[in-house]
């Protein structure tokens, strides 16, 4: 195109937009190394545009010398550069960065707004024409998934669980097709549409307006319920609050737990930082661990000063057999589960990640969980450090109203799956699932077991027949309560009980459980109630543990 002419009509392009934070006013403040880049004038945009390109660095690959060892003739030249450029555009009072190639890596990571692209897409997308969603789901392990459809569809087509799915990104078509043909939004916004160079400032102005809008709360009100904190400055502030709580000994809303799933029947105990030899702790206890760290540093606990780097350096080890074979080790920071109830929201540290939980969402979950509390006088107090299997046996021996079904797996008809109906079946037609409270994800697994068992009990006559035989062998007087296996049961005549062994006081039960445990409890309870079952959660008290004495 001849110099001086401006192409007005534009053509379909994919452009990537980032919005710089308000505190960054100039390109030089946002770039990692502005002095190493080549600045080019942008006369079409005047003072509103600034273009920076990375100079091409031509070099041979490092593996070329290795290839020369096996060749007798000279190799042809093989050089290249990594293209990268950033176009800065001033729009209203804000600065946008349009990146090309590897241009994003020319920017300091703290300079741009997080979730800019996601917010723009949420506020502009046609809710009936979504194409893909990226989700983070809170289960035993945090699961990342991408779900796509072949043509634009509503959110229902993606099977999103709005109570525990954290939306990370999605692709959709905007309601106004003049804005774009398609958006993909996360931190950056990838815009597919007809656009001309000269129209970029106006396009940025519309994107800024969409970012600042609250329209998404009407169509997607759930997306702010749970948010992962990725802003490093905010994480640092939360870490400082966390360190102060540890220093002050305010541990009511904090505990330790493995960040990964473990086989609790195989775990003999844990070693804290600085501990050696055969000394083991049957469970992770935060206060005991802090004492161990202080002892390893040869200071009193009151004089112990911790940093985040310390918490990531100190390791807690799992011992998987009586010979003290250590097979797992995790940073203290990743094992720490802590809740900060601040004025604007509840903040939760779990598995080394901070999350922000909306206050109204927290209140709603707590109300739903509180109504599930049950008193179960037939369940005895657990002994200190007693494992679940031993407790279930103790409970069945202490009461003739309980049948022991722990580890009695039953084959499902037409499937390879074997399911444990429950740990204890009661004379009140209660399927009781017992678990020691160790961490949010362990309890999530418990709630999932209860749901699967109930579904199979309703659908599978073969499962019901085998279950009745197991109950008859364990406690003959209770078998008749299950009825005729060939007749589909009435779910309202049965109750699913989640019984948690914990030393926590009953006064705040079950709200003393970690938030993510309460969240997964209410999800499981709602699904069970839709099937017609009654649901409850019971507190099993535990005798006070004795602090291990060093050898």
mmCIF file of C-alpha atoms in Angstrom, residues 162-543:
data_model
loop_
_atom_site.group_PDB
_atom_site.id
_atom_site.type_symbol
_atom_site.label_atom_id
_atom_site.label_comp_id
_atom_site.label_asym_id
_atom_site.label_seq_id
_atom_site.Cartn_x
_atom_site.Cartn_y
_atom_site.Cartn_z
ATOM 1 C CA UNK A 162 -21.682 -23.078 39.679
ATOM 2 C CA UNK A 163 -21.030 -23.808 43.374
ATOM 3 C CA UNK A 164 -17.482 -25.130 42.999
ATOM 4 C CA UNK A 165 -16.298 -24.510 39.437
ATOM 5 C CA UNK A 166 -13.970 -21.539 39.206
ATOM 6 C CA UNK A 167 -14.159 -20.006 35.721
ATOM 7 C CA UNK A 168 -10.686 -19.320 34.342
ATOM 8 C CA UNK A 169 -11.437 -18.461 30.718
ATOM 9 C CA UNK A 170 -14.051 -18.833 28.050
ATOM 10 C CA UNK A 171 -14.737 -18.243 24.394
ATOM 11 C CA UNK A 172 -17.942 -16.823 23.027
ATOM 12 C CA UNK A 173 -19.557 -14.568 20.469
ATOM 13 C CA UNK A 174 -20.400 -11.000 21.558
ATOM 14 C CA UNK A 175 -23.946 -9.704 21.366
ATOM 15 C CA UNK A 176 -22.669 -6.820 19.235
ATOM 16 C CA UNK A 177 -20.889 -8.395 16.252
ATOM 17 C CA UNK A 178 -19.402 -5.002 15.327
ATOM 18 C CA UNK A 179 -17.262 -5.311 18.421
ATOM 19 C CA UNK A 180 -15.856 -8.688 17.355
ATOM 20 C CA UNK A 181 -16.826 -11.970 15.750
ATOM 21 C CA UNK A 182 -15.404 -13.989 18.655
ATOM 22 C CA UNK A 183 -13.709 -13.332 22.010
ATOM 23 C CA UNK A 184 -11.478 -15.555 24.127
ATOM 24 C CA UNK A 185 -10.880 -14.029 27.518
ATOM 25 C CA UNK A 186 -8.523 -14.735 30.415
ATOM 26 C CA UNK A 187 -5.944 -12.133 31.480
ATOM 27 C CA UNK A 188 -5.477 -11.222 27.840
ATOM 28 C CA UNK A 189 -8.352 -10.746 25.435
ATOM 29 C CA UNK A 190 -7.970 -12.441 22.061
ATOM 30 C CA UNK A 191 -10.258 -10.613 19.656
ATOM 31 C CA UNK A 192 -11.230 -12.124 16.328
ATOM 32 C CA UNK A 193 -12.925 -9.648 14.041
ATOM 33 C CA UNK A 194 -12.687 -6.996 11.369
ATOM 34 C CA UNK A 195 -10.444 -4.211 12.553
ATOM 35 C CA UNK A 196 -8.288 -1.479 11.020
ATOM 36 C CA UNK A 197 -5.152 -0.012 12.513
ATOM 37 C CA UNK A 198 -6.597 3.480 12.696
ATOM 38 C CA UNK A 199 -9.626 2.214 14.626
ATOM 39 C CA UNK A 200 -7.596 0.683 17.460
ATOM 40 C CA UNK A 201 -8.051 3.570 19.967
ATOM 41 C CA UNK A 202 -11.851 3.450 19.566
ATOM 42 C CA UNK A 203 -11.801 -0.323 19.923
ATOM 43 C CA UNK A 204 -9.758 -0.010 23.109
ATOM 44 C CA UNK A 205 -12.220 2.552 24.483
ATOM 45 C CA UNK A 206 -15.079 0.063 24.035
ATOM 46 C CA UNK A 207 -13.059 -2.724 25.638
ATOM 47 C CA UNK A 208 -12.299 -0.501 28.635
ATOM 48 C CA UNK A 209 -16.000 0.268 29.009
ATOM 49 C CA UNK A 210 -16.800 -3.463 28.885
ATOM 50 C CA UNK A 211 -14.102 -4.240 31.491
ATOM 51 C CA UNK A 212 -15.508 -1.704 33.952
ATOM 52 C CA UNK A 213 -19.115 -2.871 33.502
ATOM 53 C CA UNK A 214 -20.977 -5.007 36.073
ATOM 54 C CA UNK A 215 -23.425 -6.462 33.533
ATOM 55 C CA UNK A 216 -21.984 -9.968 33.974
ATOM 56 C CA UNK A 217 -23.525 -10.184 37.463
ATOM 57 C CA UNK A 218 -26.941 -10.549 35.820
ATOM 58 C CA UNK A 219 -26.031 -13.437 33.515
ATOM 59 C CA UNK A 220 -23.121 -15.036 35.393
ATOM 60 C CA UNK A 221 -23.675 -14.056 39.071
ATOM 61 C CA UNK A 222 -21.750 -17.060 40.389
ATOM 62 C CA UNK A 223 -18.332 -16.311 38.876
ATOM 63 C CA UNK A 224 -17.222 -14.138 41.819
ATOM 64 C CA UNK A 225 -18.151 -16.722 44.483
ATOM 65 C CA UNK A 226 -14.648 -18.229 44.493
ATOM 66 C CA UNK A 227 -11.638 -16.484 42.982
ATOM 67 C CA UNK A 228 -8.041 -17.668 42.937
ATOM 68 C CA UNK A 229 -5.723 -14.865 44.092
ATOM 69 C CA UNK A 230 -3.006 -14.394 41.466
ATOM 70 C CA UNK A 231 -2.001 -10.803 42.192
ATOM 71 C CA UNK A 232 1.454 -11.096 43.782
ATOM 72 C CA UNK A 233 0.997 -7.932 45.860
ATOM 73 C CA UNK A 234 -2.266 -9.235 47.324
ATOM 74 C CA UNK A 235 -0.734 -12.656 47.990
ATOM 75 C CA UNK A 236 2.117 -10.940 49.843
ATOM 76 C CA UNK A 237 -0.372 -8.989 51.996
ATOM 77 C CA UNK A 238 -2.287 -12.173 52.850
ATOM 78 C CA UNK A 239 0.952 -13.989 53.645
ATOM 79 C CA UNK A 240 1.912 -11.206 56.050
ATOM 80 C CA UNK A 241 -1.449 -11.590 57.842
ATOM 81 C CA UNK A 242 -0.910 -15.334 57.948
ATOM 82 C CA UNK A 243 2.580 -14.998 59.439
ATOM 83 C CA UNK A 244 1.248 -12.627 62.110
ATOM 84 C CA UNK A 245 -1.460 -15.121 63.113
ATOM 85 C CA UNK A 246 1.152 -17.869 63.466
ATOM 86 C CA UNK A 247 3.386 -15.587 65.539
ATOM 87 C CA UNK A 248 0.484 -14.577 67.807
ATOM 88 C CA UNK A 249 -0.603 -18.200 68.243
ATOM 89 C CA UNK A 250 -4.106 -17.523 66.842
ATOM 90 C CA UNK A 251 -4.598 -20.951 65.325
ATOM 91 C CA UNK A 252 -8.377 -21.437 65.673
ATOM 92 C CA UNK A 253 -8.928 -21.268 61.906
ATOM 93 C CA UNK A 254 -5.707 -22.974 60.866
ATOM 94 C CA UNK A 255 -4.500 -26.553 60.659
ATOM 95 C CA UNK A 256 -2.062 -28.769 58.770
ATOM 96 C CA UNK A 257 -3.052 -31.333 56.143
ATOM 97 C CA UNK A 258 -1.322 -33.199 53.304
ATOM 98 C CA UNK A 259 -1.780 -31.286 50.025
ATOM 99 C CA UNK A 260 -2.143 -34.587 48.135
ATOM 100 C CA UNK A 261 -4.270 -37.667 48.707
ATOM 101 C CA UNK A 262 -2.653 -40.264 50.978
ATOM 102 C CA UNK A 263 -3.592 -43.813 51.967
ATOM 103 C CA UNK A 264 -4.421 -43.211 55.609
ATOM 104 C CA UNK A 265 -4.528 -46.917 56.439
ATOM 105 C CA UNK A 266 -0.856 -47.121 55.409
ATOM 106 C CA UNK A 267 0.371 -43.950 57.142
ATOM 107 C CA UNK A 268 2.177 -44.708 60.392
ATOM 108 C CA UNK A 269 2.765 -41.045 61.184
ATOM 109 C CA UNK A 270 4.581 -37.848 60.264
ATOM 110 C CA UNK A 271 7.963 -36.250 60.890
ATOM 111 C CA UNK A 272 8.127 -32.498 61.361
ATOM 112 C CA UNK A 273 11.024 -30.294 60.191
ATOM 113 C CA UNK A 274 14.216 -31.064 62.087
ATOM 114 C CA UNK A 275 12.982 -34.369 63.525
ATOM 115 C CA UNK A 276 14.922 -37.572 62.992
ATOM 116 C CA UNK A 277 14.809 -41.145 64.194
ATOM 117 C CA UNK A 278 11.716 -43.063 65.178
ATOM 118 C CA UNK A 279 9.680 -40.209 66.689
ATOM 119 C CA UNK A 280 6.418 -39.951 64.777
ATOM 120 C CA UNK A 281 3.229 -37.951 65.074
ATOM 121 C CA UNK A 282 0.037 -39.893 64.258
ATOM 122 C CA UNK A 283 -1.499 -36.831 62.613
ATOM 123 C CA UNK A 284 -0.367 -33.380 61.573
ATOM 124 C CA UNK A 285 -0.824 -30.886 64.424
ATOM 125 C CA UNK A 286 0.009 -27.254 63.717
ATOM 126 C CA UNK A 287 1.090 -26.276 67.221
ATOM 127 C CA UNK A 288 3.269 -29.383 67.593
ATOM 128 C CA UNK A 289 4.896 -28.640 64.240
ATOM 129 C CA UNK A 290 5.685 -25.049 65.221
ATOM 130 C CA UNK A 291 7.290 -26.312 68.447
ATOM 131 C CA UNK A 292 9.390 -28.750 66.388
ATOM 132 C CA UNK A 293 10.547 -25.957 64.074
ATOM 133 C CA UNK A 294 11.483 -23.796 67.071
ATOM 134 C CA UNK A 295 13.430 -26.700 68.563
ATOM 135 C CA UNK A 296 15.286 -27.266 65.284
ATOM 136 C CA UNK A 297 16.253 -23.560 65.276
ATOM 137 C CA UNK A 298 17.189 -23.795 68.994
ATOM 138 C CA UNK A 299 14.891 -20.958 70.023
ATOM 139 C CA UNK A 300 11.752 -20.692 72.139
ATOM 140 C CA UNK A 301 8.485 -20.756 70.242
ATOM 141 C CA UNK A 302 7.786 -17.189 71.382
ATOM 142 C CA UNK A 303 11.069 -16.092 69.763
ATOM 143 C CA UNK A 304 10.531 -17.959 66.500
ATOM 144 C CA UNK A 305 10.373 -15.598 63.507
ATOM 145 C CA UNK A 306 9.139 -17.152 60.286
ATOM 146 C CA UNK A 307 9.130 -15.953 56.691
ATOM 147 C CA UNK A 308 7.237 -17.336 53.708
ATOM 148 C CA UNK A 309 10.536 -18.651 52.348
ATOM 149 C CA UNK A 310 11.001 -20.531 55.634
ATOM 150 C CA UNK A 311 7.545 -22.099 55.328
ATOM 151 C CA UNK A 312 8.347 -23.220 51.785
ATOM 152 C CA UNK A 313 11.731 -24.589 52.883
ATOM 153 C CA UNK A 314 10.606 -26.557 55.946
ATOM 154 C CA UNK A 315 9.343 -30.012 54.950
ATOM 155 C CA UNK A 316 6.832 -32.334 56.616
ATOM 156 C CA UNK A 317 7.393 -36.012 55.831
ATOM 157 C CA UNK A 318 4.897 -38.883 55.781
ATOM 158 C CA UNK A 319 6.013 -42.242 57.205
ATOM 159 C CA UNK A 320 4.250 -45.105 55.454
ATOM 160 C CA UNK A 321 5.278 -48.078 57.597
ATOM 161 C CA UNK A 322 6.609 -48.930 61.023
ATOM 162 C CA UNK A 323 10.187 -49.036 59.727
ATOM 163 C CA UNK A 324 9.975 -45.236 59.333
ATOM 164 C CA UNK A 325 10.230 -45.317 55.541
ATOM 165 C CA UNK A 326 9.575 -41.747 54.391
ATOM 166 C CA UNK A 327 7.943 -41.718 50.970
ATOM 167 C CA UNK A 328 6.245 -38.307 50.864
ATOM 168 C CA UNK A 329 7.477 -34.839 51.779
ATOM 169 C CA UNK A 330 5.667 -31.537 51.377
ATOM 170 C CA UNK A 331 6.578 -27.911 52.138
ATOM 171 C CA UNK A 332 4.980 -26.626 55.360
ATOM 172 C CA UNK A 333 3.384 -23.817 53.310
ATOM 173 C CA UNK A 334 1.577 -26.319 51.065
ATOM 174 C CA UNK A 335 0.291 -28.229 54.104
ATOM 175 C CA UNK A 336 -1.065 -25.147 55.872
ATOM 176 C CA UNK A 337 -4.834 -24.639 55.636
ATOM 177 C CA UNK A 338 -5.819 -21.249 57.009
ATOM 178 C CA UNK A 339 -8.853 -18.977 56.822
ATOM 179 C CA UNK A 340 -8.737 -15.183 57.137
ATOM 180 C CA UNK A 341 -12.168 -13.657 57.736
ATOM 181 C CA UNK A 342 -11.633 -10.076 56.574
ATOM 182 C CA UNK A 343 -14.192 -7.318 56.101
ATOM 183 C CA UNK A 344 -14.594 -7.702 52.339
ATOM 184 C CA UNK A 345 -14.395 -11.503 52.014
ATOM 185 C CA UNK A 346 -13.201 -14.801 53.433
ATOM 186 C CA UNK A 347 -9.674 -15.693 52.272
ATOM 187 C CA UNK A 348 -8.563 -19.321 52.335
ATOM 188 C CA UNK A 349 -5.042 -20.705 51.988
ATOM 189 C CA UNK A 350 -5.224 -24.303 50.737
ATOM 190 C CA UNK A 351 -2.558 -26.465 49.036
ATOM 191 C CA UNK A 352 -0.281 -23.435 48.656
ATOM 192 C CA UNK A 353 -2.922 -21.265 46.910
ATOM 193 C CA UNK A 354 -4.946 -18.317 48.241
ATOM 194 C CA UNK A 355 -8.649 -18.024 47.369
ATOM 195 C CA UNK A 356 -11.143 -15.209 47.874
ATOM 196 C CA UNK A 357 -14.662 -16.314 48.878
ATOM 197 C CA UNK A 358 -17.596 -13.884 48.663
ATOM 198 C CA UNK A 359 -19.183 -13.184 52.077
ATOM 199 C CA UNK A 360 -22.768 -13.748 50.865
ATOM 200 C CA UNK A 361 -21.709 -17.059 49.344
ATOM 201 C CA UNK A 362 -20.024 -18.081 52.628
ATOM 202 C CA UNK A 363 -23.169 -17.218 54.603
ATOM 203 C CA UNK A 364 -25.362 -19.215 52.231
ATOM 204 C CA UNK A 365 -23.118 -22.296 52.454
ATOM 205 C CA UNK A 366 -22.943 -22.073 56.267
ATOM 206 C CA UNK A 367 -26.750 -21.923 56.542
ATOM 207 C CA UNK A 368 -27.123 -24.972 54.320
ATOM 208 C CA UNK A 369 -24.497 -26.908 56.302
ATOM 209 C CA UNK A 370 -25.878 -25.946 59.739
ATOM 210 C CA UNK A 371 -29.312 -27.465 59.006
ATOM 211 C CA UNK A 372 -27.631 -30.849 58.380
ATOM 212 C CA UNK A 373 -26.252 -31.205 61.935
ATOM 213 C CA UNK A 374 -27.426 -34.409 63.675
ATOM 214 C CA UNK A 375 -26.997 -35.798 67.182
ATOM 215 C CA UNK A 376 -26.044 -39.507 67.136
ATOM 216 C CA UNK A 377 -25.932 -40.860 70.713
ATOM 217 C CA UNK A 378 -25.377 -44.402 69.376
ATOM 218 C CA UNK A 379 -21.884 -43.435 68.186
ATOM 219 C CA UNK A 380 -19.256 -43.572 70.968
ATOM 220 C CA UNK A 381 -16.323 -41.240 71.526
ATOM 221 C CA UNK A 382 -13.259 -42.166 69.461
ATOM 222 C CA UNK A 383 -10.032 -43.002 71.219
ATOM 223 C CA UNK A 384 -7.045 -40.726 70.743
ATOM 224 C CA UNK A 385 -5.404 -41.312 67.348
ATOM 225 C CA UNK A 386 -7.809 -44.174 66.603
ATOM 226 C CA UNK A 387 -7.988 -45.104 62.926
ATOM 227 C CA UNK A 388 -11.344 -45.324 61.176
ATOM 228 C CA UNK A 389 -11.408 -49.116 60.876
ATOM 229 C CA UNK A 390 -10.728 -49.601 64.581
ATOM 230 C CA UNK A 391 -13.370 -47.018 65.469
ATOM 231 C CA UNK A 392 -16.033 -48.664 63.306
ATOM 232 C CA UNK A 393 -15.383 -52.002 65.005
ATOM 233 C CA UNK A 394 -15.583 -50.349 68.436
ATOM 234 C CA UNK A 395 -18.892 -48.663 67.572
ATOM 235 C CA UNK A 396 -20.495 -51.880 66.288
ATOM 236 C CA UNK A 397 -19.400 -53.757 69.413
ATOM 237 C CA UNK A 398 -20.722 -51.010 71.708
ATOM 238 C CA UNK A 399 -24.241 -50.920 70.201
ATOM 239 C CA UNK A 400 -26.539 -53.675 68.940
ATOM 240 C CA UNK A 401 -28.268 -51.048 66.812
ATOM 241 C CA UNK A 402 -25.281 -50.891 64.421
ATOM 242 C CA UNK A 403 -24.123 -53.363 61.747
ATOM 243 C CA UNK A 404 -20.457 -53.235 60.721
ATOM 244 C CA UNK A 405 -20.028 -52.976 56.933
ATOM 245 C CA UNK A 406 -16.616 -51.274 56.823
ATOM 246 C CA UNK A 407 -14.499 -52.498 53.872
ATOM 247 C CA UNK A 408 -17.275 -54.849 52.723
ATOM 248 C CA UNK A 409 -17.170 -53.998 49.016
ATOM 249 C CA UNK A 410 -20.114 -55.100 46.869
ATOM 250 C CA UNK A 411 -19.998 -55.759 43.124
ATOM 251 C CA UNK A 412 -22.337 -53.599 41.033
ATOM 252 C CA UNK A 413 -24.463 -55.401 38.434
ATOM 253 C CA UNK A 414 -23.099 -55.186 34.894
ATOM 254 C CA UNK A 415 -19.987 -53.262 35.953
ATOM 255 C CA UNK A 416 -16.487 -53.876 37.240
ATOM 256 C CA UNK A 417 -17.019 -51.354 40.013
ATOM 257 C CA UNK A 418 -17.184 -52.461 43.661
ATOM 258 C CA UNK A 419 -18.805 -50.100 46.134
ATOM 259 C CA UNK A 420 -18.749 -49.862 49.931
ATOM 260 C CA UNK A 421 -22.377 -49.277 50.986
ATOM 261 C CA UNK A 422 -21.328 -47.552 54.230
ATOM 262 C CA UNK A 423 -19.225 -48.147 57.330
ATOM 263 C CA UNK A 424 -22.166 -48.711 59.691
ATOM 264 C CA UNK A 425 -25.861 -49.400 59.085
ATOM 265 C CA UNK A 426 -28.185 -48.430 61.932
ATOM 266 C CA UNK A 427 -31.565 -49.549 63.269
ATOM 267 C CA UNK A 428 -32.837 -46.101 62.198
ATOM 268 C CA UNK A 429 -32.132 -47.027 58.545
ATOM 269 C CA UNK A 430 -29.101 -44.788 58.435
ATOM 270 C CA UNK A 431 -26.157 -45.401 56.118
ATOM 271 C CA UNK A 432 -23.312 -44.015 58.248
ATOM 272 C CA UNK A 433 -20.040 -43.035 56.542
ATOM 273 C CA UNK A 434 -17.207 -42.417 59.023
ATOM 274 C CA UNK A 435 -14.061 -40.371 58.419
ATOM 275 C CA UNK A 436 -11.416 -38.716 60.544
ATOM 276 C CA UNK A 437 -11.239 -34.974 59.845
ATOM 277 C CA UNK A 438 -7.824 -34.272 58.374
ATOM 278 C CA UNK A 439 -8.368 -31.913 55.457
ATOM 279 C CA UNK A 440 -10.970 -30.602 53.077
ATOM 280 C CA UNK A 441 -10.185 -33.013 50.243
ATOM 281 C CA UNK A 442 -10.414 -36.132 52.435
ATOM 282 C CA UNK A 443 -13.932 -35.134 53.451
ATOM 283 C CA UNK A 444 -14.800 -34.385 49.829
ATOM 284 C CA UNK A 445 -13.938 -38.009 49.045
ATOM 285 C CA UNK A 446 -16.216 -39.106 51.898
ATOM 286 C CA UNK A 447 -19.153 -37.081 50.570
ATOM 287 C CA UNK A 448 -18.591 -38.513 47.099
ATOM 288 C CA UNK A 449 -18.640 -42.067 48.508
ATOM 289 C CA UNK A 450 -21.956 -41.399 50.219
ATOM 290 C CA UNK A 451 -23.485 -40.102 46.994
ATOM 291 C CA UNK A 452 -22.270 -43.011 44.857
ATOM 292 C CA UNK A 453 -23.457 -45.585 47.410
ATOM 293 C CA UNK A 454 -26.930 -44.034 47.591
ATOM 294 C CA UNK A 455 -27.298 -43.928 43.794
ATOM 295 C CA UNK A 456 -26.301 -47.601 43.435
ATOM 296 C CA UNK A 457 -28.632 -48.602 46.286
ATOM 297 C CA UNK A 458 -31.560 -47.026 44.404
ATOM 298 C CA UNK A 459 -30.771 -48.434 40.967
ATOM 299 C CA UNK A 460 -29.203 -51.876 41.469
ATOM 300 C CA UNK A 461 -31.298 -54.795 42.786
ATOM 301 C CA UNK A 462 -28.222 -57.047 42.784
ATOM 302 C CA UNK A 463 -26.393 -54.553 44.983
ATOM 303 C CA UNK A 464 -29.364 -54.435 47.392
ATOM 304 C CA UNK A 465 -29.488 -58.237 47.594
ATOM 305 C CA UNK A 466 -25.769 -58.505 48.401
ATOM 306 C CA UNK A 467 -26.057 -55.647 50.909
ATOM 307 C CA UNK A 468 -28.903 -57.374 52.734
ATOM 308 C CA UNK A 469 -26.816 -60.566 53.001
ATOM 309 C CA UNK A 470 -23.887 -58.570 54.461
ATOM 310 C CA UNK A 471 -26.149 -56.908 57.031
ATOM 311 C CA UNK A 472 -27.723 -60.271 57.921
ATOM 312 C CA UNK A 473 -24.277 -61.719 58.654
ATOM 313 C CA UNK A 474 -23.184 -58.663 60.665
ATOM 314 C CA UNK A 475 -26.434 -57.954 62.590
ATOM 315 C CA UNK A 476 -29.340 -60.273 61.623
ATOM 316 C CA UNK A 477 -32.016 -58.167 63.344
ATOM 317 C CA UNK A 478 -31.329 -55.184 61.035
ATOM 318 C CA UNK A 479 -31.498 -56.971 57.675
ATOM 319 C CA UNK A 480 -35.293 -56.735 57.428
ATOM 320 C CA UNK A 481 -35.060 -52.929 57.483
ATOM 321 C CA UNK A 482 -33.689 -53.029 53.917
ATOM 322 C CA UNK A 483 -36.916 -54.596 52.570
ATOM 323 C CA UNK A 484 -37.268 -56.758 49.458
ATOM 324 C CA UNK A 485 -34.164 -56.310 47.270
ATOM 325 C CA UNK A 486 -36.265 -56.752 44.122
ATOM 326 C CA UNK A 487 -38.478 -53.779 45.025
ATOM 327 C CA UNK A 488 -37.067 -50.320 44.472
ATOM 328 C CA UNK A 489 -36.688 -48.686 47.909
ATOM 329 C CA UNK A 490 -38.377 -45.463 48.975
ATOM 330 C CA UNK A 491 -35.377 -43.136 49.507
ATOM 331 C CA UNK A 492 -37.240 -40.987 52.043
ATOM 332 C CA UNK A 493 -37.210 -43.947 54.458
ATOM 333 C CA UNK A 494 -33.390 -43.864 54.604
ATOM 334 C CA UNK A 495 -30.860 -41.285 55.794
ATOM 335 C CA UNK A 496 -27.255 -40.752 54.691
ATOM 336 C CA UNK A 497 -25.100 -39.746 57.673
ATOM 337 C CA UNK A 498 -21.574 -38.363 57.378
ATOM 338 C CA UNK A 499 -19.898 -38.939 60.748
ATOM 339 C CA UNK A 500 -16.668 -36.978 61.265
ATOM 340 C CA UNK A 501 -14.122 -37.858 63.958
ATOM 341 C CA UNK A 502 -12.664 -34.593 65.201
ATOM 342 C CA UNK A 503 -11.420 -32.995 68.374
ATOM 343 C CA UNK A 504 -13.180 -29.738 67.438
ATOM 344 C CA UNK A 505 -15.773 -28.501 69.900
ATOM 345 C CA UNK A 506 -19.384 -29.313 69.104
ATOM 346 C CA UNK A 507 -20.513 -25.725 69.830
ATOM 347 C CA UNK A 508 -19.755 -24.503 66.293
ATOM 348 C CA UNK A 509 -20.449 -27.807 64.559
ATOM 349 C CA UNK A 510 -20.340 -28.198 61.594
ATOM 350 C CA UNK A 511 -19.179 -24.623 60.925
ATOM 351 C CA UNK A 512 -15.819 -25.444 62.540
ATOM 352 C CA UNK A 513 -15.006 -27.483 59.414
ATOM 353 C CA UNK A 514 -12.880 -25.778 56.726
ATOM 354 C CA UNK A 515 -14.895 -23.818 54.178
ATOM 355 C CA UNK A 516 -14.157 -26.149 51.246
ATOM 356 C CA UNK A 517 -15.365 -29.097 53.364
ATOM 357 C CA UNK A 518 -18.639 -27.253 53.994
ATOM 358 C CA UNK A 519 -18.925 -26.442 50.300
ATOM 359 C CA UNK A 520 -18.532 -30.059 49.189
ATOM 360 C CA UNK A 521 -20.867 -31.230 51.968
ATOM 361 C CA UNK A 522 -23.702 -28.975 50.782
ATOM 362 C CA UNK A 523 -23.190 -30.025 47.153
ATOM 363 C CA UNK A 524 -23.410 -33.718 48.080
ATOM 364 C CA UNK A 525 -26.400 -33.094 50.369
ATOM 365 C CA UNK A 526 -28.362 -31.251 47.674
ATOM 366 C CA UNK A 527 -27.813 -34.090 45.198
ATOM 367 C CA UNK A 528 -28.820 -36.722 47.753
ATOM 368 C CA UNK A 529 -31.943 -34.765 48.650
ATOM 369 C CA UNK A 530 -32.867 -34.547 44.960
ATOM 370 C CA UNK A 531 -32.781 -38.365 44.963
ATOM 371 C CA UNK A 532 -35.169 -38.275 47.935
ATOM 372 C CA UNK A 533 -32.807 -39.235 50.790
ATOM 373 C CA UNK A 534 -32.544 -37.530 54.152
ATOM 374 C CA UNK A 535 -29.031 -36.267 54.875
ATOM 375 C CA UNK A 536 -27.133 -35.370 58.040
ATOM 376 C CA UNK A 537 -23.642 -34.733 59.405
ATOM 377 C CA UNK A 538 -22.596 -35.920 62.845
ATOM 378 C CA UNK A 539 -19.744 -34.919 65.155
ATOM 379 C CA UNK A 540 -17.823 -37.819 66.745
ATOM 380 C CA UNK A 541 -15.802 -36.517 69.645
ATOM 381 C CA UNK A 542 -12.216 -37.674 70.042
ATOM 382 C CA UNK A 543 -10.281 -38.125 73.251
#
